[in-house]
Amino acid sequence: MTDPRKHQVSLRGKSAKEITRDALLERVNQERELRNYTRRANAAVVLIQRVWRRHHEMKLVALRLREEWEIMMNSRAGPLTGKQIAREILRPFLFFINYLSVRRGTIGARDRDCMMNCFQILLEDITSKDVHQNFCSMVTGCIEDRRIWFQQSKKMISICLFILSVFDSSQRVQNAVLTSTAMRLSVLLTDPKGWNCINDDGRKDANAAAKNLVQFIGSKKSGLYNCIRKFIYKLEAPFSSQELVSCQKDDIFLIVASAITLSLRPFHLTNIDMNDGSMTECAVEQYCISLLTIPWFPQRLPSILAPALRHKSVLSPCLRTLLISKEKIFKELSEVDQLELTSKKMPCVGWALANIMYLATWSHTSATDSGKFVEDLDHSAYLHVVIILADKLLASLGNFEQMTRKTEETQVDNYTSAVSVFEMDETNCGFSKLSYMDLFKPVYQQWHLKKLLDFVKEGFVCGTDDLSIGNQTYSWNYRLLDIAYYYSCMLRLFSALNPVLKSLPVLNMLSFTPGFLFSLWEELEKSLFRGRKQIANSTSLCASRVSGDKNEGVSGTRQKGLNKDAGNKWINVLQKFTGKSPAEDDYVDSVTSQSNLKQIEEPPSDEWDIEPLRRGPEGISKDIYHVLLLFCSSYSHLLLVLDDIEFYDKQVPFKLEQQRKIASVLNTFAYNSVSLGISSEYRALLDSAVRCLHLLYERDCRHQFCHPSLWLSPGKSNRMTIAVAARTHEVFSAADGATSSSMGSVITTMPHIFPFEERVRMFREFISMDKVSRRLAGEGTGPGSRSIEIVIRRDRIFEDGMQQLNSLGSKLKSAIHVSFVSESGLPEAGLDYGGLSKEFLTDISKAAFSPEYGLFSQTSTSDRLLIPNPTARFLDNGIQMVEFLGRIVGKALYEGILLDFYFSHVFVQKLLGRYSYVDELFTLDPELHRNLMYVKHYDGDVKDLCLDFTVTEESLGKRHIIELKPGGKDICVTNENRLQYVYAMADYKLNQQILPFSNAFYRGLTDLISPSWLKLFNSSEFNQLLSGGDHDIDVDDLRKNTQYTGGYSDGSRTVKLFWEVFAGLEPSERCMLLKFVTSCSRAPLLGFKHLHPAFTIHKVVCDVPLWASFGGHDVDRLPSASTCYNTLKLPTYKRASTLKAKLLYAINSNAGFELS
């Protein structure tokens, strides 16, 4: 083995402890590092001593110079020449003040007195007319005199700026006097007009010297704008709120005015070549970075200074510099954010945006929509700057939201939303009433948009004031696309930063600005339909094929009793949306009834295929992106207040042909965006487009104006199979709104792409999948230990059902085995294989939904639809009973059992999670709807109608007055607030009044039916899903899916007679026969193949002579039915006439078992 001592070395011979080579090298390195460290430490100590010694010596020199300077000033006998002032006063003064005050960052009492004495001497000297006794006369002397004057003036201004930066108004009055004197001196040094000693011959030299000094203060080296920023940050806003003694107010005002004057000096340089104006450009950049980013910058200043900040010579260079040097400025702003602000405050770019918007506009606080742009404003530069800053701010907000999400994942308790964080900044500057978003007030005032649109119409181009830098000229023009970009940014900003109203103020203004929506749509048409024939031609041809009287439209059914001239004033306003005069719209086609619209011929298969939208947002330009976003947001807002009379009869703001085109664009865009998948940057546009699309689709569902093929067209060629669609829908519904490029999100977002029949199959597939999953989980649905056994008394069917089933919740999905007890108290014979449970569900719903029971009432329309009874809340357990009814309806839907009643459109909208609007009131209370439309279109003074914001209800013999808004009984309805009254009344009747009942019913319904399943359908489709299909019966389909028992077959004589008679019945009689057999008058939506149990004809043998077939006595027995098994018990009639007579008698007797 190797000797371990072979690689060891002894440092001290044999007697020392032996160590390895590696340990030795490590020890040597450590000793070397220690020696190096000691050497550096000694050098640092020597340097510190040297610096301290030098500082101590310099301090002693400065103190000695101050002593000598004070003695000299006290013993000064007569006036001094300019050179003596520079040599004997300023030279020592600048040295000891820089060393004793500026470097320390504080001003002592002795230094304050010295500064005051020096400033006063200079002020008296500069204003003196004696050429020899004036310090500024040196600018006309030799080169050395000019150099001395320039260097000492720079240092004096630096000292004055230092005094300004450390000034605090809460300190002693002497500080205000000193600061105001210093600022007066700074202003005077940069203004050659105040140098009284300069004659005409020396004016040129004086101007050149002042220009050089102004160029210095405009440079970053001078620190002018940083000092002013520090000073203004200490001021409260508004300026009038400063708590100062009277003697300080004048000094503070003088300080602020001088500081602003000094900051604007570089903007007003004369006799300078702008092509070499790098110094001026630097000053403008520093002004934008340091001053325009101060929170509440204009409000912190006296209002008399605002015109100076708004002047063309100041605002225009700022706008253009922001456009040209935006990358450089944004980089410096981010550095300022990191230095001054935490992540919990508004970024500097946000305050720059708000301050520029405030300075560029004049808004009158006394008027709600009155204001103007500042005179000679470069509107194009203003528009582009706001867009750039808004985009940058939105990006900052997005980054902040991502940061807070990460924080939320790690520290849930410390999470704070972006909105609440930025709200904290609103009161940082002493504001109690004004918020950050109030600075954006011009954005949602109509004059602002109209002025911008006027400049577009005039073809405004920034030409005469183009900015030239070097050999490059910068100019900007703007179009409607830029205005759309501007307001789309504002919509997103208001949504993010206005926590209460969101973007509502902007949307109100955009929606009701005459001609704006129409202009946006024209821009979209030019881009999206470029190079192809207009769809309007084909749609107008389709509309011309509609038969029927044009006067039989919406107005024919809704405006009976209305004053014919009542709506003229309102319609004249709405007609302005189209940008046309009323004379151009003398002829307006009236919308036809829904039944007539069905006669529109289907357009060609590619009629609604819009090529630029095939790739979703990826296929459109950035400009069109913002136009589409703005159009969708504004138009969806307007659709909320447009009633059907205006939409269909008056056709404002768009004709029906244009409405179809708009629907097609939105439908195609939304489908391709969702199916192909989009990035988060396009989410706002997609959400807005889908919202507008849903509003148009729901209006079309109420009163059709589009051919059904329009809604189906985008997915016509690539729809997935029903089973796959159902499974993907379930996946994305469970993902809680997660975005994806899968087709499944199309079904959740816009299910109308699939035909109604396919969606019904999806619904049944969902239920099949749910039953399979429950069976796999051990919750079997067939007869057995897990089925629900209940005993029901026929005379107390609802009470017994609620007592035994209401607490089960989702367990009600299991099979129900019903045992009936007759009214005499005896158990009824029979085993439940599905028929008795079906009978139970149909009978309990028939009893509970009866108006006599008090839970539901019928609407006053001719359809007599069901709606929750408002008085049900006074019943014992009324809400719980409504919730139980929701479970009963859910059970019927789950088992595919049809119930023979329809719910009101308004009630179903609540079950589907949708809001109801004023036009839907017609389906609930036509009289109230007519009265509200009368108020909305009333041409006189609404005060004459003596209305207030209340509604009176009667229940249990008592009257209840309900206020539609706080203090509503004291608020009179006027012409100004009548729209609020109309929509508040409609909101109460359609949404608030039935909300407790709809919520309760929804809770019960969703125990069995998933909410995502329900959202596949609109309200009318939901009723069809519940109660079946068309009002007529498909005879062939029924015969094909009929079973025969008791000896009958399809070839039996009586069976043949039955189908012959059945085919000859009226549609209503066929429906009555179906109800007689199945308890429901409607056919299953997917055909009789899906009727469970199947429709059955059972033979009832009757002994009759053979000659009965030839005119003898036929069977007297009536047909009967077993509705629980969908079975018709048909005697063996021999003649068709007898069968028809007996059948009609039976179905009109409204009885079943007892007839047999």
PDB file of C-alpha atoms in Angstrom, residues 367-456:
ATOM      1  CA  ALA A 367     -72.289  72.831 -17.977  1.00  0.00           C
ATOM      2  CA  THR A 368     -72.575  69.063 -18.419  1.00  0.00           C
ATOM      3  CA  ASP A 369     -71.516  69.022 -22.057  1.00  0.00           C
ATOM      4  CA  SER A 370     -69.697  72.253 -22.744  1.00  0.00           C
ATOM      5  CA  GLY A 371     -66.060  72.766 -23.549  1.00  0.00           C
ATOM      6  CA  LYS A 372     -63.484  73.264 -26.279  1.00  0.00           C
ATOM      7  CA  PHE A 373     -59.942  72.449 -27.273  1.00  0.00           C
ATOM      8  CA  VAL A 374     -57.262  75.013 -26.505  1.00  0.00           C
ATOM      9  CA  GLU A 375     -56.624  77.491 -29.273  1.00  0.00           C
ATOM     10  CA  ASP A 376     -54.353  76.390 -32.143  1.00  0.00           C
ATOM     11  CA  LEU A 377     -53.985  72.900 -30.715  1.00  0.00           C
ATOM     12  CA  ASP A 378     -52.331  70.376 -32.992  1.00  0.00           C
ATOM     13  CA  HIS A 379     -55.247  67.942 -32.877  1.00  0.00           C
ATOM     14  CA  SER A 380     -53.438  65.239 -34.780  1.00  0.00           C
ATOM     15  CA  ALA A 381     -50.458  65.228 -32.425  1.00  0.00           C
ATOM     16  CA  TYR A 382     -52.819  65.348 -29.436  1.00  0.00           C
ATOM     17  CA  LEU A 383     -54.734  62.322 -30.702  1.00  0.00           C
ATOM     18  CA  HIS A 384     -51.617  60.264 -31.377  1.00  0.00           C
ATOM     19  CA  VAL A 385     -49.988  61.178 -28.052  1.00  0.00           C
ATOM     20  CA  VAL A 386     -53.065  60.173 -26.073  1.00  0.00           C
ATOM     21  CA  ILE A 387     -53.195  56.872 -27.962  1.00  0.00           C
ATOM     22  CA  ILE A 388     -49.513  56.164 -27.241  1.00  0.00           C
ATOM     23  CA  LEU A 389     -49.792  57.062 -23.548  1.00  0.00           C
ATOM     24  CA  ALA A 390     -53.054  55.141 -23.125  1.00  0.00           C
ATOM     25  CA  ASP A 391     -51.544  52.042 -24.718  1.00  0.00           C
ATOM     26  CA  LYS A 392     -48.547  52.322 -22.416  1.00  0.00           C
ATOM     27  CA  LEU A 393     -50.756  52.741 -19.353  1.00  0.00           C
ATOM     28  CA  LEU A 394     -52.908  49.755 -20.349  1.00  0.00           C
ATOM     29  CA  ALA A 395     -49.752  47.689 -20.717  1.00  0.00           C
ATOM     30  CA  SER A 396     -48.649  48.800 -17.236  1.00  0.00           C
ATOM     31  CA  LEU A 397     -52.025  47.843 -15.816  1.00  0.00           C
ATOM     32  CA  GLY A 398     -51.745  44.448 -17.483  1.00  0.00           C
ATOM     33  CA  ASN A 399     -48.307  43.887 -15.976  1.00  0.00           C
ATOM     34  CA  PHE A 400     -49.592  44.975 -12.585  1.00  0.00           C
ATOM     35  CA  GLU A 401     -52.500  42.524 -12.772  1.00  0.00           C
ATOM     36  CA  GLN A 402     -50.104  39.705 -13.583  1.00  0.00           C
ATOM     37  CA  MET A 403     -47.974  40.697 -10.623  1.00  0.00           C
ATOM     38  CA  THR A 404     -50.964  40.735  -8.271  1.00  0.00           C
ATOM     39  CA  ARG A 405     -52.053  37.319  -9.533  1.00  0.00           C
ATOM     40  CA  LYS A 406     -48.638  35.920  -8.617  1.00  0.00           C
ATOM     41  CA  THR A 407     -48.912  37.625  -5.234  1.00  0.00           C
ATOM     42  CA  GLU A 408     -52.374  36.138  -4.766  1.00  0.00           C
ATOM     43  CA  GLU A 409     -51.032  32.652  -5.388  1.00  0.00           C
ATOM     44  CA  THR A 410     -48.477  33.013  -2.619  1.00  0.00           C
ATOM     45  CA  GLN A 411     -50.197  35.418  -0.217  1.00  0.00           C
ATOM     46  CA  VAL A 412     -53.954  35.284  -0.579  1.00  0.00           C
ATOM     47  CA  ASP A 413     -54.618  37.520   2.407  1.00  0.00           C
ATOM     48  CA  ASN A 414     -52.481  40.352   1.024  1.00  0.00           C
ATOM     49  CA  TYR A 415     -54.110  40.412  -2.419  1.00  0.00           C
ATOM     50  CA  THR A 416     -55.328  43.792  -3.587  1.00  0.00           C
ATOM     51  CA  SER A 417     -57.041  44.366  -6.894  1.00  0.00           C
ATOM     52  CA  ALA A 418     -55.622  46.786  -9.439  1.00  0.00           C
ATOM     53  CA  VAL A 419     -58.689  48.968  -9.248  1.00  0.00           C
ATOM     54  CA  SER A 420     -58.587  49.403  -5.486  1.00  0.00           C
ATOM     55  CA  VAL A 421     -54.837  50.069  -5.547  1.00  0.00           C
ATOM     56  CA  PHE A 422     -55.115  52.855  -8.082  1.00  0.00           C
ATOM     57  CA  GLU A 423     -58.101  54.303  -6.205  1.00  0.00           C
ATOM     58  CA  MET A 424     -55.736  54.999  -3.316  1.00  0.00           C
ATOM     59  CA  ASP A 425     -53.942  57.542  -5.474  1.00  0.00           C
ATOM     60  CA  GLU A 426     -57.052  59.649  -5.936  1.00  0.00           C
ATOM     61  CA  THR A 427     -56.814  61.312  -2.525  1.00  0.00           C
ATOM     62  CA  ASN A 428     -53.036  61.454  -2.152  1.00  0.00           C
ATOM     63  CA  CYS A 429     -52.973  65.097  -3.141  1.00  0.00           C
ATOM     64  CA  GLY A 430     -55.621  66.403  -0.772  1.00  0.00           C
ATOM     65  CA  PHE A 431     -58.588  65.980  -3.047  1.00  0.00           C
ATOM     66  CA  SER A 432     -61.863  65.139  -1.355  1.00  0.00           C
ATOM     67  CA  LYS A 433     -64.229  65.353  -4.318  1.00  0.00           C
ATOM     68  CA  LEU A 434     -62.123  65.053  -7.456  1.00  0.00           C
ATOM     69  CA  SER A 435     -60.891  61.657  -8.580  1.00  0.00           C
ATOM     70  CA  TYR A 436     -58.300  60.636 -11.145  1.00  0.00           C
ATOM     71  CA  MET A 437     -60.972  59.764 -13.703  1.00  0.00           C
ATOM     72  CA  ASP A 438     -62.460  63.268 -13.432  1.00  0.00           C
ATOM     73  CA  LEU A 439     -59.446  64.486 -15.391  1.00  0.00           C
ATOM     74  CA  PHE A 440     -60.834  62.441 -18.309  1.00  0.00           C
ATOM     75  CA  LYS A 441     -64.170  64.247 -18.256  1.00  0.00           C
ATOM     76  CA  PRO A 442     -63.817  65.659 -21.819  1.00  0.00           C
ATOM     77  CA  VAL A 443     -63.588  62.095 -23.139  1.00  0.00           C
ATOM     78  CA  TYR A 444     -67.246  61.412 -22.361  1.00  0.00           C
ATOM     79  CA  GLN A 445     -68.517  64.805 -23.455  1.00  0.00           C
ATOM     80  CA  GLN A 446     -70.079  65.051 -26.873  1.00  0.00           C
ATOM     81  CA  TRP A 447     -68.370  68.282 -27.921  1.00  0.00           C
ATOM     82  CA  HIS A 448     -65.011  66.499 -27.707  1.00  0.00           C
ATOM     83  CA  LEU A 449     -65.990  63.816 -30.205  1.00  0.00           C
ATOM     84  CA  LYS A 450     -67.801  66.241 -32.493  1.00  0.00           C
ATOM     85  CA  LYS A 451     -64.731  68.481 -32.751  1.00  0.00           C
ATOM     86  CA  LEU A 452     -62.539  65.542 -33.675  1.00  0.00           C
ATOM     87  CA  LEU A 453     -65.060  64.386 -36.270  1.00  0.00           C
ATOM     88  CA  ASP A 454     -65.261  67.901 -37.714  1.00  0.00           C
ATOM     89  CA  PHE A 455     -61.522  67.937 -38.309  1.00  0.00           C
ATOM     90  CA  VAL A 456     -61.786  64.572 -40.081  1.00  0.00           C
TER      91      VAL A 456
END
